[in-house]
PDB file of C-alpha atoms in Angstrom:
ATOM      1  CA  MET K 132      -0.130   0.009  -0.046  1.00 42.00           C
ATOM      2  CA  LYS K 133       1.835   2.931  -1.128  1.00 43.00           C
ATOM      3  CA  THR K 134       0.649   6.098   1.074  1.00 42.00           C
ATOM      4  CA  VAL K 135       3.833   7.104   2.510  1.00 41.00           C
ATOM      5  CA  GLY K 136       4.502  10.011  -0.048  1.00 43.00           C
ATOM      6  CA  PHE K 137       1.046  11.655   1.618  1.00 40.00           C
ATOM      7  CA  MET K 138       2.234  11.111   4.895  1.00 45.00           C
ATOM      8  CA  ILE K 139       5.316  13.072   4.354  1.00 45.00           C
ATOM      9  CA  SER K 140       3.484  15.985   2.370  1.00 49.00           C
ATOM     10  CA  THR K 141       1.260  15.974   5.425  1.00 51.00           C
ATOM     11  CA  GLY K 142       4.223  16.574   7.491  1.00 57.00           C
ATOM     12  CA  TRP K 143       5.291  19.624   5.477  1.00 59.00           C
ATOM     13  CA  VAL K 144       1.418  21.006   5.345  1.00 58.00           C
ATOM     14  CA  ARG K 145       1.711  20.954   9.368  1.00 56.00           C
ATOM     15  CA  ARG K 146       4.681  22.646   9.389  1.00 55.00           C
ATOM     16  CA  LEU K 147       4.090  25.255   7.117  1.00 55.00           C
ATOM     17  CA  LYS K 148       0.578  25.950   7.131  1.00 53.00           C
ATOM     18  CA  GLY K 149       0.320  28.975   9.609  1.00 47.00           C
ATOM     19  CA  ASP K 150       2.084  32.592   9.813  1.00 44.00           C
ATOM     20  CA  GLY K 151       5.665  32.824   8.444  1.00 44.00           C
ATOM     21  CA  ARG K 152       8.782  33.166  10.818  1.00 45.00           C
ATOM     22  CA  GLY K 153      11.149  35.450   9.052  1.00 42.00           C
ATOM     23  CA  ALA K 154      12.954  35.398   5.703  1.00 41.00           C
ATOM     24  CA  SER K 155      15.346  32.789   4.601  1.00 41.00           C
ATOM     25  CA  GLY K 156      18.747  33.213   4.499  1.00 41.00           C
ATOM     26  CA  ALA K 157      19.574  29.561   2.618  1.00 41.00           C
ATOM     27  CA  ARG K 158      22.179  29.672  -0.343  1.00 42.00           C
ATOM     28  CA  CYS K 159      20.405  29.377  -3.625  1.00 45.00           C
ATOM     29  CA  CYS K 160      21.262  27.210  -6.555  1.00 44.00           C
ATOM     30  CA  THR K 161      19.750  29.209  -9.726  1.00 41.00           C
ATOM     31  CA  ARG K 162      18.400  26.893 -12.254  1.00 40.00           C
ATOM     32  CA  PRO K 163      16.612  27.725 -15.411  1.00 39.00           C
ATOM     33  CA  SER K 164      12.695  27.462 -15.091  1.00 38.00           C
ATOM     34  CA  LEU K 165      11.464  24.041 -16.674  1.00 36.00           C
ATOM     35  CA  ARG K 166       7.982  23.571 -17.967  1.00 37.00           C
ATOM     36  CA  MET K 167       6.481  20.181 -17.540  1.00 36.00           C
ATOM     37  CA  GLY K 168       3.240  18.462 -15.691  1.00 38.00           C
ATOM     38  CA  GLY K 169       1.303  15.819 -12.769  1.00 39.00           C
ATOM     39  CA  GLU K 170      -2.008  13.455 -11.808  1.00 38.00           C
ATOM     40  CA  GLN K 171      -3.412  10.951  -8.862  1.00 39.00           C
ATOM     41  CA  LEU K 172      -5.670   8.271  -7.513  1.00 37.00           C
ATOM     42  CA  GLY K 173      -6.763   5.779  -4.280  1.00 38.00           C
ATOM     43  CA  ARG K 174      -5.364   3.867  -1.674  1.00 34.00           C
ATOM     44  CA  ARG K 175      -7.530   1.051  -0.826  1.00 34.00           C
ATOM     45  CA  LYS K 176      -8.361  -2.059  -3.073  1.00 36.00           C
ATOM     46  CA  VAL K 177     -11.852  -1.763  -2.347  1.00 32.00           C
ATOM     47  CA  LEU K 178     -12.022   1.672  -3.656  1.00 30.00           C
ATOM     48  CA  LEU K 179     -10.391   0.471  -6.846  1.00 32.00           C
ATOM     49  CA  ASP K 180     -12.490  -2.342  -7.194  1.00 36.00           C
ATOM     50  CA  PHE K 181     -15.544   0.346  -6.817  1.00 31.00           C
ATOM     51  CA  GLY K 182     -13.922   2.349  -9.620  1.00 33.00           C
ATOM     52  CA  ARG K 183     -14.216  -0.880 -11.980  1.00 34.00           C
ATOM     53  CA  VAL K 184     -17.829  -1.344 -11.775  1.00 37.00           C
ATOM     54  CA  GLY K 185     -19.830  -0.153 -14.877  1.00 36.00           C
ATOM     55  CA  LEU K 186     -21.874   3.418 -14.384  1.00 35.00           C
ATOM     56  CA  GLY K 187     -24.074   3.178 -17.749  1.00 40.00           C
ATOM     57  CA  GLY K 188     -21.458   1.367 -19.886  1.00 40.00           C
ATOM     58  CA  MET K 189     -18.643   3.631 -18.076  1.00 38.00           C
ATOM     59  CA  GLY K 190     -16.623   2.788 -15.198  1.00 43.00           C
ATOM     60  CA  VAL K 191     -16.250   4.997 -12.300  1.00 40.00           C
ATOM     61  CA  LEU K 192     -12.524   6.052 -12.718  1.00 38.00           C
ATOM     62  CA  ASP K 193     -13.347   6.807 -16.459  1.00 40.00           C
ATOM     63  CA  TRP K 194     -16.105   9.003 -15.356  1.00 36.00           C
ATOM     64  CA  ILE K 195     -13.842  10.639 -13.089  1.00 37.00           C
ATOM     65  CA  TRP K 196     -11.051  11.215 -15.695  1.00 38.00           C
ATOM     66  CA  ARG K 197     -13.788  12.685 -17.835  1.00 38.00           C
ATOM     67  CA  SER K 198     -15.745  14.990 -15.577  1.00 39.00           C
ATOM     68  CA  PRO K 199     -15.591  18.527 -15.232  1.00 40.00           C
ATOM     69  CA  ALA K 200     -13.214  18.769 -12.485  1.00 41.00           C
ATOM     70  CA  TRP K 201     -10.606  17.415 -14.783  1.00 41.00           C
ATOM     71  CA  ALA K 202     -11.840  19.799 -17.825  1.00 40.00           C
ATOM     72  CA  GLU K 203      -8.793  22.001 -17.463  1.00 55.00           C
ATOM     73  CA  GLU K 204      -6.111  19.359 -16.881  1.00 64.00           C
ATOM     74  CA  ALA K 205      -4.328  18.073 -19.765  1.00 59.00           C
ATOM     75  CA  LEU K 206      -2.166  14.796 -20.239  1.00 63.00           C
ATOM     76  CA  GLU K 207       0.501  15.563 -22.792  1.00 63.00           C
ATOM     77  CA  GLU K 208       2.546  13.414 -24.968  1.00 63.00           C
ATOM     78  CA  GLY K 209       6.028  14.311 -24.689  1.00 61.00           C
ATOM     79  CA  ASP K 210       8.597  11.540 -26.672  1.00 67.00           C
ATOM     80  CA  ASP K 211       8.590   7.825 -26.485  1.00 75.00           C
ATOM     81  CA  GLU K 212      10.004   7.662 -23.107  1.00 89.00           C
ATOM     82  CA  TRP K 213       8.492  10.250 -21.182  1.00 94.00           C
ATOM     83  CA  LYS K 214       5.166  12.594 -21.030  1.00 93.00           C
ATOM     84  CA  VAL K 215       4.428  15.756 -19.755  1.00 91.00           C
ATOM     85  CA  TYR K 216       1.407  16.370 -17.435  1.00 87.00           C
ATOM     86  CA  ARG K 217      -0.009  20.176 -16.874  1.00 90.00           C
ATOM     87  CA  GLY K 218      -2.322  20.350 -14.007  1.00 90.00           C
ATOM     88  CA  PRO K 219      -5.632  22.801 -13.489  1.00 90.00           C
ATOM     89  CA  LEU K 220      -5.161  26.257 -14.789  1.00 89.00           C
ATOM     90  CA  SER K 221      -6.050  27.439 -11.299  1.00 89.00           C
ATOM     91  CA  LEU K 222      -2.717  25.560  -9.940  1.00 92.00           C
ATOM     92  CA  GLY K 223      -0.362  26.050 -12.882  1.00 93.00           C
ATOM     93  CA  PHE K 224       2.076  23.196 -12.462  1.00 95.00           C
ATOM     94  CA  GLU K 225       3.886  20.961 -14.975  1.00 95.00           C
ATOM     95  CA  LEU K 226       6.162  18.023 -14.418  1.00 95.00           C
ATOM     96  CA  ARG K 227       7.322  15.139 -16.586  1.00 95.00           C
ATOM     97  CA  TYR K 228       7.279  11.235 -15.710  1.00 95.00           C
ATOM     98  CA  PRO K 229       8.104   8.196 -17.458  1.00 94.00           C
ATOM     99  CA  SER K 230       5.573   6.817 -20.083  1.00 92.00           C
ATOM    100  CA  THR K 231       5.552   3.439 -18.309  1.00 92.00           C
ATOM    101  CA  TRP K 232       4.215   5.066 -14.979  1.00 94.00           C
ATOM    102  CA  GLU K 233       0.739   5.243 -14.524  1.00 90.00           C
ATOM    103  CA  PRO K 234      -0.968   9.058 -13.252  1.00 90.00           C
ATOM    104  CA  THR K 235      -4.183   8.349 -11.270  1.00 87.00           C
ATOM    105  CA  LYS K 236      -6.299  10.236  -8.588  1.00 81.00           C
ATOM    106  CA  LYS K 237      -7.791   9.395  -5.285  1.00 75.00           C
ATOM    107  CA  LEU K 238     -11.521   8.877  -5.125  1.00 75.00           C
ATOM    108  CA  ILE K 239     -11.339  10.269  -1.479  1.00 77.00           C
ATOM    109  CA  LYS K 240      -9.296  13.220  -0.900  1.00 78.00           C
ATOM    110  CA  THR K 241      -7.512  14.386   2.034  1.00 88.00           C
ATOM    111  CA  HIS K 242      -5.648  17.564   0.626  1.00 92.00           C
ATOM    112  CA  SER K 243      -7.396  20.125  -1.719  1.00 92.00           C
ATOM    113  CA  TYR K 244      -5.576  18.502  -4.856  1.00 93.00           C
ATOM    114  CA  GLU K 245      -3.796  14.998  -4.891  1.00 94.00           C
ATOM    115  CA  LEU K 246      -1.929  13.133  -7.641  1.00 93.00           C
ATOM    116  CA  ASN K 247      -0.321   9.686  -7.604  1.00 93.00           C
ATOM    117  CA  LEU K 248       2.333   8.671 -10.065  1.00 94.00           C
ATOM    118  CA  THR K 249       3.113   4.915  -9.574  1.00 92.00           C
ATOM    119  CA  GLY K 250       6.089   3.329 -11.451  1.00 91.00           C
ATOM    120  CA  PRO K 251       7.781  -0.181 -11.291  1.00 87.00           C
ATOM    121  CA  SER K 252       8.982  -1.949  -8.060  1.00 82.00           C
ATOM    122  CA  SER K 253       8.926   0.390  -5.403  1.00 82.00           C
ATOM    123  CA  ASN K 254       8.974   3.455  -7.310  1.00 92.00           C
ATOM    124  CA  PHE K 255       6.120   5.959  -6.232  1.00 93.00           C
ATOM    125  CA  VAL K 256       5.759   9.920  -6.651  1.00 96.00           C
ATOM    126  CA  GLY K 257       2.847  11.895  -4.774  1.00 95.00           C
ATOM    127  CA  LEU K 258       1.849  15.703  -5.115  1.00 96.00           C
ATOM    128  CA  VAL K 259      -0.406  17.322  -2.938  1.00 95.00           C
ATOM    129  CA  VAL K 260      -1.513  20.992  -2.660  1.00 95.00           C
ATOM    130  CA  ASP K 261      -3.107  22.741   0.330  1.00 96.00           C
ATOM    131  CA  PRO K 262      -3.905  26.353   1.159  1.00 95.00           C
ATOM    132  CA  VAL K 263      -1.650  28.033   3.902  1.00 95.00           C
ATOM    133  CA  LYS K 264      -1.422  31.398   5.369  1.00 95.00           C
ATOM    134  CA  ILE K 265       2.150  32.602   3.865  1.00 95.00           C
ATOM    135  CA  GLN K 266       3.206  33.779   0.312  1.00 93.00           C
ATOM    136  CA  SER K 267       6.595  31.858   0.140  1.00 94.00           C
ATOM    137  CA  VAL K 268       8.712  29.128   1.531  1.00 94.00           C
ATOM    138  CA  GLU K 269      10.964  31.688   2.749  1.00 95.00           C
ATOM    139  CA  GLU K 270       8.712  33.114   4.824  1.00 94.00           C
ATOM    140  CA  PHE K 271       8.577  30.145   7.136  1.00 87.00           C
ATOM    141  CA  GLY K 272      11.905  29.736   7.513  1.00 93.00           C
ATOM    142  CA  THR K 273      14.998  28.635   6.049  1.00 96.00           C
ATOM    143  CA  ILE K 274      15.668  25.391   4.506  1.00 97.00           C
ATOM    144  CA  GLN K 275      17.643  23.821   7.266  1.00 96.00           C
ATOM    145  CA  GLU K 276      14.824  24.725   9.810  1.00 96.00           C
ATOM    146  CA  VAL K 277      12.413  23.089   7.382  1.00 95.00           C
ATOM    147  CA  ALA K 278      14.254  19.788   7.117  1.00 96.00           C
ATOM    148  CA  GLU K 279      14.433  19.728  10.985  1.00 96.00           C
ATOM    149  CA  ARG K 280      10.900  19.651  11.451  1.00 94.00           C
ATOM    150  CA  VAL K 281      10.265  17.266   8.839  1.00 95.00           C
ATOM    151  CA  LEU K 282      12.374  14.918   9.924  1.00 96.00           C
ATOM    152  CA  GLY K 283      11.223  15.397  13.493  1.00 96.00           C
ATOM    153  CA  LEU K 284       7.883  14.530  12.494  1.00 94.00           C
ATOM    154  CA  GLU K 285       9.179  11.581  10.572  1.00 95.00           C
ATOM    155  CA  ARG K 286      10.960  10.403  13.702  1.00 96.00           C
ATOM    156  CA  LYS K 287       7.606  10.627  15.747  1.00 95.00           C
ATOM    157  CA  LYS K 288       5.746   8.062  13.261  1.00 94.00           C
ATOM    158  CA  ASP K 289       4.925   4.591  14.516  1.00 94.00           C
ATOM    159  CA  GLY K 290       7.529   2.074  13.717  1.00 95.00           C
ATOM    160  CA  VAL K 291      10.413   4.641  12.587  1.00 96.00           C
ATOM    161  CA  THR K 292      13.602   4.088  14.280  1.00 96.00           C
ATOM    162  CA  SER K 293      15.644   6.838  12.552  1.00 96.00           C
ATOM    163  CA  ALA K 294      15.383   9.565   9.884  1.00 97.00           C
ATOM    164  CA  GLU K 295      18.741  10.843   8.127  1.00 96.00           C
ATOM    165  CA  LEU K 296      18.881  14.154   6.267  1.00 97.00           C
ATOM    166  CA  VAL K 297      21.061  13.308   3.125  1.00 97.00           C
ATOM    167  CA  SER K 298      20.844  16.726   1.385  1.00 97.00           C
ATOM    168  CA  THR K 299      19.291  20.263   0.862  1.00 97.00           C
ATOM    169  CA  GLU K 300      18.742  22.419  -2.033  1.00 97.00           C
ATOM    170  CA  VAL K 301      17.101  25.765  -2.593  1.00 97.00           C
ATOM    171  CA  ARG K 302      16.022  25.979  -6.174  1.00 96.00           C
ATOM    172  CA  VAL K 303      15.306  29.336  -7.630  1.00 95.00           C
ATOM    173  CA  GLN K 304      12.754  29.787 -10.873  1.00 94.00           C
ATOM    174  CA  ASN K 305      13.575  32.935 -12.413  1.00 92.00           C
ATOM    175  CA  ASN K 306      10.847  34.792 -14.619  1.00 88.00           C
ATOM    176  CA  ALA K 307      10.897  35.843 -18.481  1.00 87.00           C
ATOM    177  CA  SER K 308      13.164  38.515 -17.641  1.00 87.00           C
ATOM    178  CA  GLY K 309      15.772  36.871 -15.758  1.00 88.00           C
ATOM    179  CA  ASN K 310      14.463  37.722 -12.383  1.00 87.00           C
ATOM    180  CA  PRO K 311      14.029  35.307  -9.233  1.00 89.00           C
ATOM    181  CA  GLU K 312      10.294  34.973  -8.589  1.00 91.00           C
ATOM    182  CA  LEU K 313       9.663  31.576  -7.025  1.00 94.00           C
ATOM    183  CA  SER K 314      11.674  29.368  -4.325  1.00 96.00           C
ATOM    184  CA  TYR K 315      11.683  25.616  -4.268  1.00 97.00           C
ATOM    185  CA  TYR K 316      12.935  23.508  -0.991  1.00 98.00           C
ATOM    186  CA  VAL K 317      14.394  20.516  -2.073  1.00 98.00           C
ATOM    187  CA  LEU K 318      15.013  17.494   0.704  1.00 98.00           C
ATOM    188  CA  ASP K 319      16.698  14.255   0.165  1.00 97.00           C
ATOM    189  CA  TYR K 320      16.657  12.023   3.240  1.00 98.00           C
ATOM    190  CA  LYS K 321      16.221   8.339   4.441  1.00 97.00           C
ATOM    191  CA  VAL K 322      13.633   6.566   6.779  1.00 97.00           C
ATOM    192  CA  ASP K 323      14.067   3.423   8.362  1.00 97.00           C
ATOM    193  CA  SER K 324      11.169   1.916  10.122  1.00 96.00           C
ATOM    194  CA  SER K 325       9.621  -1.649  10.677  1.00 94.00           C
ATOM    195  CA  ARG K 326       8.392  -1.100   6.931  1.00 90.00           C
ATOM    196  CA  GLY K 327      12.159  -1.229   5.850  1.00 94.00           C
ATOM    197  CA  LYS K 328      14.445   1.560   4.739  1.00 95.00           C
ATOM    198  CA  LYS K 329      12.974   3.892   2.308  1.00 96.00           C
ATOM    199  CA  ARG K 330      14.748   6.983   0.351  1.00 97.00           C
ATOM    200  CA  PHE K 331      12.661  10.072  -0.329  1.00 97.00           C
ATOM    201  CA  LEU K 332      13.060  13.211  -2.690  1.00 97.00           C
ATOM    202  CA  SER K 333      10.696  16.236  -1.817  1.00 97.00           C
ATOM    203  CA  VAL K 334      10.174  19.464  -3.367  1.00 97.00           C
ATOM    204  CA  ALA K 335       8.008  21.961  -1.850  1.00 97.00           C
ATOM    205  CA  THR K 336       6.776  25.608  -2.695  1.00 97.00           C
ATOM    206  CA  ILE K 337       4.386  28.317  -2.106  1.00 96.00           C
ATOM    207  CA  THR K 338       2.754  30.707  -4.297  1.00 95.00           C
ATOM    208  CA  GLY K 339      -0.579  32.260  -4.041  1.00 93.00           C
ATOM    209  CA  GLN K 340      -0.933  30.807  -0.673  1.00 94.00           C
ATOM    210  CA  GLN K 341      -1.036  27.354  -2.034  1.00 95.00           C
ATOM    211  CA  LEU K 342       1.681  24.956  -0.525  1.00 96.00           C
ATOM    212  CA  PHE K 343       2.780  22.540  -3.285  1.00 97.00           C
ATOM    213  CA  VAL K 344       4.682  19.352  -2.279  1.00 97.00           C
ATOM    214  CA  LEU K 345       5.989  16.800  -4.753  1.00 97.00           C
ATOM    215  CA  THR K 346       7.471  13.719  -2.866  1.00 97.00           C
ATOM    216  CA  ALA K 347       9.270  10.824  -4.482  1.00 97.00           C
ATOM    217  CA  GLN K 348       9.973   7.396  -2.742  1.00 95.00           C
ATOM    218  CA  ALA K 349      11.792   4.178  -3.219  1.00 95.00           C
ATOM    219  CA  LYS K 350      13.073   1.352  -1.199  1.00 94.00           C
ATOM    220  CA  ASP K 351      16.818   2.016  -0.178  1.00 92.00           C
ATOM    221  CA  ASN K 352      17.868  -0.955  -1.968  1.00 92.00           C
ATOM    222  CA  ASP K 353      16.275   0.071  -5.476  1.00 91.00           C
ATOM    223  CA  TYR K 354      17.406   3.748  -5.133  1.00 93.00           C
ATOM    224  CA  ASP K 355      20.610   3.530  -6.781  1.00 92.00           C
ATOM    225  CA  SER K 356      19.013   2.069  -9.947  1.00 92.00           C
ATOM    226  CA  SER K 357      15.939   4.609  -9.684  1.00 92.00           C
ATOM    227  CA  SER K 358      18.045   7.520  -8.592  1.00 94.00           C
ATOM    228  CA  ALA K 359      18.120   9.074 -12.093  1.00 95.00           C
ATOM    229  CA  VAL K 360      14.274   8.955 -12.927  1.00 95.00           C
ATOM    230  CA  LEU K 361      13.241   9.981  -9.541  1.00 96.00           C
ATOM    231  CA  HIS K 362      15.638  13.157  -9.856  1.00 97.00           C
ATOM    232  CA  ARG K 363      14.431  13.920 -13.378  1.00 96.00           C
ATOM    233  CA  ILE K 364      10.788  14.095 -12.114  1.00 97.00           C
ATOM    234  CA  ILE K 365      11.534  16.166  -9.095  1.00 97.00           C
ATOM    235  CA  ASP K 366      13.520  18.333 -11.136  1.00 96.00           C
ATOM    236  CA  SER K 367      10.901  18.775 -13.812  1.00 96.00           C
ATOM    237  CA  PHE K 368       8.158  20.047 -11.315  1.00 97.00           C
ATOM    238  CA  HIS K 369       7.655  23.879 -12.322  1.00 95.00           C
ATOM    239  CA  VAL K 370       4.662  25.939 -10.767  1.00 96.00           C
ATOM    240  CA  LYS K 371       3.541  29.219 -12.452  1.00 93.00           C
ATOM    241  CA  LYS K 372       3.756  32.117  -9.958  1.00 90.00           C
ATOM    242  CA  ILE K 373       0.539  33.112  -8.527  1.00 82.00           C
ATOM    243  CA  PHE K 374       0.121  36.806  -7.723  1.00 73.00           C
ATOM    244  CA  MET K 375      -2.575  38.003  -5.157  1.00 62.00           C
TER     245      MET K 375
END
């Protein structure tokens, strides 16, 4: 049952919902903005089984994909190996994912927007979006402070014996004029629990008082073979700046 990505994202939400506490002094690594896209679905087999039940000749899941809530979203072909996904116009995000992966949405949401990307073996990517009271990740604190809080929440989870930070990065997205307009906090960390050892890559940004968290995960033993793909997905994540 692949739900850890959303548990991780909930940790970001718990720590980033609320008022900011001062600007970040974190060192930034400037990268050119990327244009790409994403989508998501259920955790429980009963829901998936329900999705296969006919609804006037059309499965429930097919109906969801074709419903007005999805009207603004577009799954776009990239090349033979990678696809591009654009989210709703109201959220303005894009990302790339391997063509062999499956984008699905949850039938029952626990966030204002959720997306799953399921790959082979233990590879899994989850995106969640939630409203917050601040305008940027820097308003909450430095990336080091955020990392400490996320790892602290991991360590409090049942069955977790350790959570170790591997690296952090502040990614800066420039506007058309070449000026910085949006920052992303990127965390790479390991979690050891009764369910096994896992590696996580997580990127978060805030714009228009919306928190976006994209989390990739793999079993620690599979990470070396999955690293390049997971990093490409995380690096492709791009959110349009929302002005309020």
